[in-house]
CSV table of C-alpha atoms in Angstrom, one decimal:
chain,number,residue,atom,x,y,z
A,1,ALA,CA,-12.8,-9.8,-46.8
A,2,THR,CA,-11.0,-12.1,-49.2
A,3,LEU,CA,-13.3,-11.0,-52.1
A,4,THR,CA,-12.8,-7.3,-51.4
A,5,ARG,CA,-9.0,-7.7,-51.1
A,6,TRP,CA,-9.0,-9.6,-54.4
A,7,ALA,CA,-11.0,-6.8,-56.0
A,8,GLN,CA,-8.6,-4.2,-54.6
A,9,GLU,CA,-5.6,-6.0,-56.1
A,10,LYS,CA,-7.3,-6.3,-59.5
A,11,LEU,CA,-8.2,-2.6,-59.6
A,12,THR,CA,-4.7,-1.5,-58.7
A,13,LYS,CA,-3.2,-3.8,-61.3
A,14,ALA,CA,-5.6,-2.6,-64.1
A,15,SER,CA,-5.6,1.1,-63.3
A,16,GLY,CA,-2.7,2.0,-61.0
A,17,ILE,CA,-5.2,3.3,-58.4
A,18,GLU,CA,-4.2,2.2,-54.9
A,19,ILE,CA,-6.8,1.6,-52.2
A,20,SER,CA,-5.9,1.2,-48.5
A,21,THR,CA,-7.7,1.0,-45.2
A,22,PRO,CA,-6.4,0.2,-41.7
A,23,GLN,CA,-9.2,-2.4,-41.3
A,24,PRO,CA,-10.6,-4.8,-43.9
A,25,ILE,CA,-13.4,-3.6,-46.2
A,26,HIS,CA,-16.6,-5.3,-45.2
A,27,LEU,CA,-19.1,-6.6,-47.8
A,28,THR,CA,-22.4,-8.3,-46.8
A,29,ARG,CA,-23.6,-11.2,-48.9
A,30,THR,CA,-27.3,-10.4,-49.5
A,31,LEU,CA,-29.5,-9.5,-52.4
A,32,SER,CA,-28.7,-5.9,-51.6
A,33,PRO,CA,-25.0,-6.2,-50.7
A,34,THR,CA,-23.5,-3.4,-48.6
A,35,LEU,CA,-19.9,-2.4,-48.9
A,36,SER,CA,-18.5,-0.4,-45.9
A,37,ALA,CA,-15.1,0.9,-45.1
A,38,ARG,CA,-13.5,3.3,-42.6
A,39,GLU,CA,-10.5,5.6,-43.0
A,40,LEU,CA,-10.4,4.8,-46.7
A,41,VAL,CA,-7.5,6.2,-48.8
A,42,VAL,CA,-7.6,6.2,-52.6
A,43,ARG,CA,-4.3,7.2,-54.3
A,44,ASP,CA,-3.9,7.8,-58.1
A,45,PRO,CA,-0.1,8.5,-58.5
A,46,ASP,CA,-0.5,8.9,-62.3
A,47,ASN,CA,-3.0,11.7,-62.1
A,48,GLY,CA,-1.6,13.3,-58.9
A,49,PHE,CA,-4.4,13.1,-56.4
A,50,ARG,CA,-5.3,11.4,-53.1
A,51,ILE,CA,-8.8,11.0,-51.6
A,52,GLU,CA,-9.1,10.4,-47.8
A,53,THR,CA,-12.6,9.7,-46.4
A,54,SER,CA,-13.6,8.8,-42.8
A,55,GLN,CA,-16.3,6.4,-44.0
A,56,LEU,CA,-17.8,4.9,-47.1
A,57,VAL,CA,-21.1,3.0,-47.3
A,58,LEU,CA,-22.3,1.7,-50.6
A,59,GLN,CA,-25.4,-0.5,-51.1
A,60,ILE,CA,-26.7,-1.8,-54.5
A,61,SER,CA,-29.6,-4.0,-55.5
A,62,LEU,CA,-28.6,-7.2,-57.3
A,63,PRO,CA,-32.1,-8.0,-58.7
A,64,ALA,CA,-32.2,-4.5,-60.3
A,65,LEU,CA,-28.8,-5.1,-61.8
A,66,VAL,CA,-30.1,-8.3,-63.5
A,67,ILE,CA,-32.8,-6.3,-65.4
A,68,GLY,CA,-30.3,-3.6,-66.4
A,69,LYS,CA,-30.8,-1.0,-63.7
A,70,LEU,CA,-27.9,0.2,-61.4
A,71,ASP,CA,-30.0,0.8,-58.3
A,72,ILE,CA,-27.7,2.3,-55.6
A,73,ARG,CA,-29.8,2.1,-52.5
A,74,GLN,CA,-27.4,3.9,-50.2
A,75,LEU,CA,-24.3,6.0,-50.7
A,76,HIS,CA,-22.7,7.6,-47.6
A,77,ILE,CA,-19.4,9.4,-47.9
A,78,GLY,CA,-18.1,10.7,-44.6
A,79,ALA,CA,-15.9,13.7,-43.9
A,80,SER,CA,-13.3,13.7,-46.7
A,81,ARG,CA,-10.2,15.4,-48.1
A,82,VAL,CA,-9.2,15.6,-51.7
A,83,VAL,CA,-5.5,16.3,-52.0
A,84,THR,CA,-3.6,17.1,-55.2
A,85,THR,CA,-0.1,15.6,-55.0
A,86,GLY,CA,1.4,16.7,-58.3
A,87,GLU,CA,0.9,17.4,-61.9
A,88,PRO,CA,-1.6,14.9,-63.5
A,89,ALA,CA,-0.5,12.8,-66.4
A,90,THR,CA,-1.8,13.9,-69.8
A,91,THR,CA,-4.6,11.8,-71.2
A,92,ASP,CA,-5.2,11.2,-74.9
A,93,GLN,CA,-8.6,12.8,-75.5
A,94,THR,CA,-9.4,10.2,-78.2
A,95,ASP,CA,-9.0,7.4,-75.7
A,96,LEU,CA,-11.1,9.4,-73.2
A,97,ILE,CA,-13.9,9.9,-75.8
A,98,THR,CA,-13.8,6.2,-76.7
A,99,LEU,CA,-14.1,5.3,-73.0
A,100,LEU,CA,-17.1,7.7,-72.5
A,101,ASN,CA,-18.8,6.4,-75.6
A,102,THR,CA,-18.5,2.9,-74.1
A,103,ILE,CA,-19.9,4.1,-70.8
A,104,ASP,CA,-22.8,6.0,-72.4
A,105,GLY,CA,-23.6,3.0,-74.5
A,106,LEU,CA,-24.1,0.7,-71.4
A,107,PRO,CA,-27.8,-0.4,-70.9
A,108,LEU,CA,-27.7,0.4,-67.2
A,109,GLN,CA,-30.0,3.2,-66.0
A,110,PRO,CA,-28.3,4.4,-62.8
A,111,VAL,CA,-30.4,5.5,-59.8
A,112,LEU,CA,-29.0,6.7,-56.5
A,113,ARG,CA,-31.2,6.8,-53.4
A,114,ASP,CA,-30.4,8.0,-49.9
A,115,VAL,CA,-27.2,9.9,-50.8
A,116,GLU,CA,-25.3,11.7,-48.0
A,117,ILE,CA,-22.0,13.5,-48.5
A,118,GLU,CA,-20.5,15.1,-45.4
A,119,GLN,CA,-18.0,18.0,-45.4
A,120,ILE,CA,-15.4,17.7,-48.2
A,121,THR,CA,-12.1,19.7,-48.0
A,122,ILE,CA,-10.2,20.2,-51.2
A,123,VAL,CA,-6.4,20.9,-50.8
A,124,ASP,CA,-4.6,22.2,-53.8
A,125,GLU,CA,-1.1,23.5,-53.5
A,126,GLY,CA,-1.6,24.3,-49.8
A,127,HIS,CA,-4.9,26.1,-50.2
A,128,GLU,CA,-7.9,24.5,-48.5
A,129,ASP,CA,-11.5,25.0,-49.7
A,130,GLN,CA,-14.5,23.4,-48.0
A,131,LEU,CA,-17.6,22.3,-49.9
A,132,PRO,CA,-21.0,22.4,-48.2
A,133,GLU,CA,-22.5,19.2,-46.8
A,134,LEU,CA,-24.9,17.4,-49.2
A,135,LYS,CA,-27.8,15.1,-48.5
A,136,ILE,CA,-29.8,13.6,-51.4
A,137,ASP,CA,-33.0,11.5,-51.2
A,138,ARG,CA,-32.8,10.3,-54.8
A,139,LEU,CA,-30.5,10.9,-57.7
A,140,GLY,CA,-31.5,9.4,-61.1
A,141,PHE,CA,-30.3,9.4,-64.7
A,142,ARG,CA,-32.2,8.6,-67.9
A,143,HIS,CA,-31.9,9.3,-71.6
A,144,SER,CA,-34.3,11.6,-73.5
A,145,ALA,CA,-35.7,10.8,-77.0
A,146,ASP,CA,-32.7,12.6,-78.6
A,147,ASN,CA,-30.2,10.6,-76.4
A,148,ASN,CA,-29.5,13.5,-74.1
A,149,VAL,CA,-28.9,12.8,-70.4
A,150,ILE,CA,-31.6,13.8,-67.9
A,151,MET,CA,-30.4,14.1,-64.3
A,152,LYS,CA,-32.9,14.5,-61.5
A,153,LEU,CA,-32.1,15.3,-57.9
A,154,VAL,CA,-34.9,14.9,-55.3
A,155,GLY,CA,-34.6,16.1,-51.7
A,156,LEU,CA,-31.1,17.6,-52.2
A,157,GLN,CA,-30.1,19.4,-48.9
A,158,ILE,CA,-27.2,21.8,-49.0
A,159,ASP,CA,-26.3,22.8,-45.5
A,160,SER,CA,-29.8,21.9,-44.4
A,161,HIS,CA,-31.5,23.9,-47.2
A,162,ALA,CA,-33.8,21.6,-49.3
A,163,VAL,CA,-33.5,21.9,-53.1
A,164,ASP,CA,-34.9,19.9,-56.0
A,165,PHE,CA,-32.9,19.9,-59.3
A,166,GLU,CA,-33.4,18.6,-62.8
A,167,ALA,CA,-31.1,19.1,-65.8
A,168,GLU,CA,-30.7,17.9,-69.4
A,169,PHE,CA,-27.4,17.9,-71.2
A,170,PRO,CA,-25.6,15.9,-74.0
A,171,PRO,CA,-23.6,12.7,-73.2
A,172,LEU,CA,-20.1,13.4,-72.0
A,173,HIS,CA,-18.4,12.0,-75.2
A,174,ARG,CA,-20.4,14.5,-77.3
A,175,VAL,CA,-19.5,17.3,-75.0
A,176,LEU,CA,-15.8,16.5,-75.4
A,177,GLN,CA,-16.0,16.2,-79.1
A,178,GLU,CA,-17.9,19.4,-79.7
A,179,GLU,CA,-16.4,21.3,-76.7
A,180,ASN,CA,-19.7,22.7,-75.7
A,181,ALA,CA,-22.8,21.6,-73.7
A,182,PRO,CA,-26.2,23.1,-74.4
A,183,PHE,CA,-28.4,22.5,-71.3
A,184,THR,CA,-31.6,23.2,-69.6
A,185,ALA,CA,-32.0,23.1,-65.8
A,186,THR,CA,-34.8,23.6,-63.2
A,187,VAL,CA,-34.0,24.4,-59.6
A,188,VAL,CA,-36.8,24.5,-57.0
A,189,TYR,CA,-36.1,25.9,-53.5
A,190,ASP,CA,-39.0,26.3,-51.1
A,191,VAL,CA,-41.6,28.2,-53.2
A,192,ILE,CA,-39.1,29.5,-55.7
A,193,GLN,CA,-38.6,27.9,-59.2
A,194,LEU,CA,-35.7,28.9,-61.4
A,195,ASP,CA,-35.5,27.7,-65.0
A,196,LEU,CA,-32.2,28.0,-67.0
A,197,GLN,CA,-31.5,27.4,-70.7
A,198,GLY,CA,-28.1,28.0,-72.1
A,199,LEU,CA,-24.7,26.8,-73.4
A,200,LEU,CA,-21.5,25.9,-71.6
A,201,ASP,CA,-18.5,26.6,-73.9
A,202,LEU,CA,-15.5,24.4,-73.0
A,203,SER,CA,-13.3,25.7,-75.8
A,204,THR,CA,-12.2,28.6,-73.6
A,205,GLN,CA,-10.1,28.8,-70.5
A,206,PRO,CA,-11.8,29.0,-68.1
A,207,ALA,CA,-15.0,27.6,-69.6
A,208,SER,CA,-17.7,30.2,-70.3
A,209,LEU,CA,-21.4,30.2,-69.7
A,210,SER,CA,-24.3,32.0,-71.5
A,211,ALA,CA,-27.8,31.3,-70.4
A,212,SER,CA,-31.3,32.9,-70.0
A,213,LEU,CA,-33.1,32.5,-66.7
A,214,HIS,CA,-36.7,32.8,-65.5
A,215,LEU,CA,-37.7,32.9,-61.9
A,216,ASP,CA,-41.2,32.3,-60.4
A,217,ALA,CA,-42.4,32.5,-56.8
A,218,GLU,CA,-46.2,32.2,-56.7
A,219,GLN,CA,-46.7,31.9,-52.9
A,220,LEU,CA,-44.1,34.0,-51.2
A,221,ASP,CA,-46.1,33.9,-47.9
A,222,GLN,CA,-44.9,30.3,-47.6
A,223,LEU,CA,-41.2,31.3,-47.9
A,224,THR,CA,-39.0,30.9,-44.9
A,225,THR,CA,-37.5,34.3,-44.4
A,226,GLY,CA,-35.4,33.7,-41.3
A,227,VAL,CA,-36.8,36.9,-39.6
A,228,ASP,CA,-39.3,36.4,-36.7
A,229,ASN,CA,-42.9,37.1,-37.8
A,230,LEU,CA,-41.9,38.3,-41.2
A,231,VAL,CA,-44.2,36.9,-43.9
A,232,ILE,CA,-43.8,38.3,-47.4
A,233,PRO,CA,-47.0,38.3,-49.4
A,234,GLY,CA,-47.6,38.4,-53.1
A,235,THR,CA,-45.7,36.9,-56.1
A,236,LEU,CA,-42.3,37.4,-57.7
A,237,THR,CA,-41.2,36.9,-61.3
A,238,ALA,CA,-37.8,37.7,-62.9
A,239,THR,CA,-36.0,37.2,-66.2
A,240,ALA,CA,-32.4,37.9,-67.0
A,241,LYS,CA,-29.4,36.7,-69.0
A,242,LEU,CA,-26.3,35.1,-67.4
A,243,SER,CA,-22.9,35.3,-69.1
A,244,GLY,CA,-19.2,34.9,-68.2
A,245,SER,CA,-17.1,32.4,-66.4
A,246,SER,CA,-16.2,31.3,-62.9
A,247,GLU,CA,-13.9,34.3,-62.6
A,248,GLN,CA,-16.6,36.8,-63.5
A,249,LEU,CA,-20.3,36.0,-64.0
A,250,SER,CA,-22.5,38.9,-65.1
A,251,LEU,CA,-26.3,39.3,-65.0
A,252,GLN,CA,-27.7,41.4,-67.8
A,253,ASP,CA,-31.2,42.6,-68.8
A,254,LEU,CA,-32.6,41.9,-65.3
A,255,ASN,CA,-36.3,42.5,-65.0
A,256,ALA,CA,-37.7,41.6,-61.6
A,257,SER,CA,-41.3,42.3,-60.6
A,258,TRP,CA,-43.1,41.8,-57.2
A,259,ARG,CA,-46.9,42.1,-56.9
A,260,GLY,CA,-48.3,42.4,-53.4
A,261,PRO,CA,-51.6,43.1,-51.7
A,262,ASN,CA,-53.5,46.4,-52.2
A,263,GLN,CA,-51.8,47.2,-55.6
A,264,SER,CA,-48.3,47.1,-54.0
A,265,THR,CA,-45.6,46.7,-56.6
A,266,VAL,CA,-41.8,46.6,-56.7
A,267,GLU,CA,-39.8,46.8,-60.0
A,268,LEU,CA,-36.1,46.2,-60.3
A,269,LYS,CA,-34.3,46.5,-63.7
A,270,GLY,CA,-30.7,46.7,-64.8
A,271,SER,CA,-27.5,44.6,-64.6
A,272,LEU,CA,-24.8,43.3,-62.4
A,273,GLY,CA,-21.3,43.2,-63.9
A,274,ASN,CA,-20.3,40.5,-61.3
A,275,ILE,CA,-22.9,38.7,-59.3
A,276,LEU,CA,-20.4,37.5,-56.7
A,277,THR,CA,-18.9,40.9,-55.9
A,278,LEU,CA,-21.8,43.1,-57.1
A,279,GLU,CA,-19.2,45.1,-59.0
A,280,GLN,CA,-20.5,47.3,-61.9
A,281,THR,CA,-24.0,47.3,-60.4
A,282,ALA,CA,-26.4,49.4,-62.4
A,283,LEU,CA,-30.0,49.0,-61.2
A,284,ASN,CA,-33.2,51.0,-61.2
A,285,LEU,CA,-35.6,50.5,-58.3
A,286,ASP,CA,-39.2,51.6,-58.2
A,287,ALA,CA,-41.5,50.6,-55.3
A,288,ASN,CA,-45.0,51.5,-54.2
A,289,LEU,CA,-46.3,49.8,-51.1
A,290,ASP,CA,-49.9,50.2,-50.0
A,291,GLN,CA,-50.7,49.4,-46.3
A,292,PRO,CA,-47.5,47.4,-45.9
A,293,ASP,CA,-48.4,45.8,-42.5
A,294,TRP,CA,-46.3,42.8,-43.3
A,295,LEU,CA,-43.2,45.1,-43.0
A,296,HIS,CA,-43.7,45.7,-39.3
A,297,PRO,CA,-41.1,43.2,-38.1
A,298,LEU,CA,-38.5,45.2,-40.0
A,299,LEU,CA,-39.6,48.7,-39.0
A,300,PRO,CA,-38.8,50.7,-35.8
A,301,ASP,CA,-41.6,51.4,-33.4
A,302,ASN,CA,-42.1,55.0,-34.7
A,303,MET,CA,-42.9,53.7,-38.2
A,304,GLN,CA,-45.5,51.1,-37.4
A,305,ASP,CA,-48.4,53.3,-38.6
A,306,ILE,CA,-47.1,53.6,-42.2
A,307,LYS,CA,-50.0,53.6,-44.7
A,308,THR,CA,-48.1,54.0,-48.0
A,309,ILE,CA,-44.5,54.1,-49.2
A,310,ALA,CA,-43.2,55.3,-52.5
A,311,LEU,CA,-39.5,54.7,-53.2
A,312,SER,CA,-37.3,55.1,-56.3
A,313,SER,CA,-33.5,55.1,-56.8
A,314,HIS,CA,-30.7,54.3,-59.2
A,315,ILE,CA,-28.3,51.8,-57.5
A,316,SER,CA,-24.6,51.5,-58.4
A,317,GLY,CA,-21.3,50.4,-56.8
A,318,SER,CA,-20.3,47.0,-55.4
A,319,ALA,CA,-20.7,44.8,-52.4
A,320,GLN,CA,-18.2,47.0,-50.5
A,321,THR,CA,-20.3,50.2,-51.2
A,322,LEU,CA,-23.7,50.3,-52.7
A,323,VAL,CA,-24.6,53.8,-53.8
A,324,PHE,CA,-28.3,55.0,-54.1
A,325,GLU,CA,-28.4,58.0,-56.3
A,326,GLN,CA,-31.5,60.1,-57.2
A,327,PHE,CA,-32.9,58.6,-54.0
A,328,LYS,CA,-36.6,59.6,-53.4
A,329,LEU,CA,-38.7,58.3,-50.5
A,330,HIS,CA,-42.3,59.5,-49.7
A,331,SER,CA,-44.3,57.9,-46.9
A,332,LEU,CA,-47.8,58.6,-45.5
A,333,SER,CA,-48.9,57.5,-42.1
A,334,THR,CA,-52.4,56.4,-41.1
A,335,GLU,CA,-52.8,59.8,-39.4
A,336,GLY,CA,-52.0,61.7,-42.6
A,337,LEU,CA,-48.4,62.6,-41.6
A,338,GLU,CA,-46.2,62.8,-44.7
A,339,GLU,CA,-42.4,62.4,-44.9
A,340,HIS,CA,-40.1,63.2,-47.9
A,341,LEU,CA,-36.5,62.1,-48.2
A,342,THR,CA,-34.4,62.8,-51.3
A,343,GLY,CA,-30.7,62.7,-52.0
A,344,ARG,CA,-27.8,60.2,-52.2
A,345,MET,CA,-27.2,57.3,-49.8
A,346,GLU,CA,-24.3,54.9,-49.4
A,347,LEU,CA,-24.5,51.5,-47.8
A,348,LEU,CA,-21.1,50.5,-46.6
A,349,HIS,CA,-20.2,46.8,-46.2
A,350,ALA,CA,-18.2,47.6,-43.0
A,351,SER,CA,-21.0,49.6,-41.4
A,352,SER,CA,-24.3,48.5,-40.0
A,353,GLN,CA,-25.8,51.9,-40.7
A,354,PRO,CA,-26.2,53.7,-44.0
A,355,GLU,CA,-24.4,56.9,-44.6
A,356,LEU,CA,-26.6,59.7,-46.0
């Protein structure tokens, strides 16, 4: 307790950051010391924020530190609140770049294992936003041949959904100097792999993003759908271009293709003006399904004998109202009964049934 209290006082004196707990911070004296604290409060008056967390557990490996590796064996952050308490002080960017140059030049190769971050609430000017709970089996950083930073997340769970993530980007000091960050990233969720390559432009407010994406899902029948007995066969590929900012992110040149059994195909092409609200949607859908038995969990009892389905439509609108124009549907049952449906259909957000 004496050592941790001394470290707290030194940190406050050097940086102005205040750390307080109702009970002493505990530190074990082993080759892998563990620091643990409850009801931890970190205040930074100069930059106008306060962090409150119910629990912090941090364990590092001293033998790894000796050979130049920052091996964080465990990092557990309990339910937390981040509160902005005023206008942050302005920081000289030259000083910040110098600091980041120093950090990037350190020989340590940080690796985080067993990372768990519970619910985080961000309070800004009276508005509260909650971030999803995160659990990470391993988080590692290393440098590429051209001195870029490679970050890899293994076993990332976001609200119980498992994701693997790897990204490569320039060191932070170079990003600040050039005000942009070229990057590549790969996200793997279940059987779906998404590859991104693009540029984050920090010279604009808010920062803008431009990237190309490629999606592959080779074994859709292993994908968890959340619908009882629904197993989607086949493979899915998609390419598109992302552009915009946090205020409006658009998807352009979308070309998605599904290939299923018995020559079944679905093609979706077009653009989304805003991927969050689906505003300015302009898509063209063409589908041909041959013996789609896998659709039975979604179909009513009187449509269980469908042999083929042909569907085409132009889709526009937004998340509030999706409009299917030039809508054409042709189905054939196993008994030879044909059904044709053409026209215009609207899917209303507030209604559970489409309006024809």
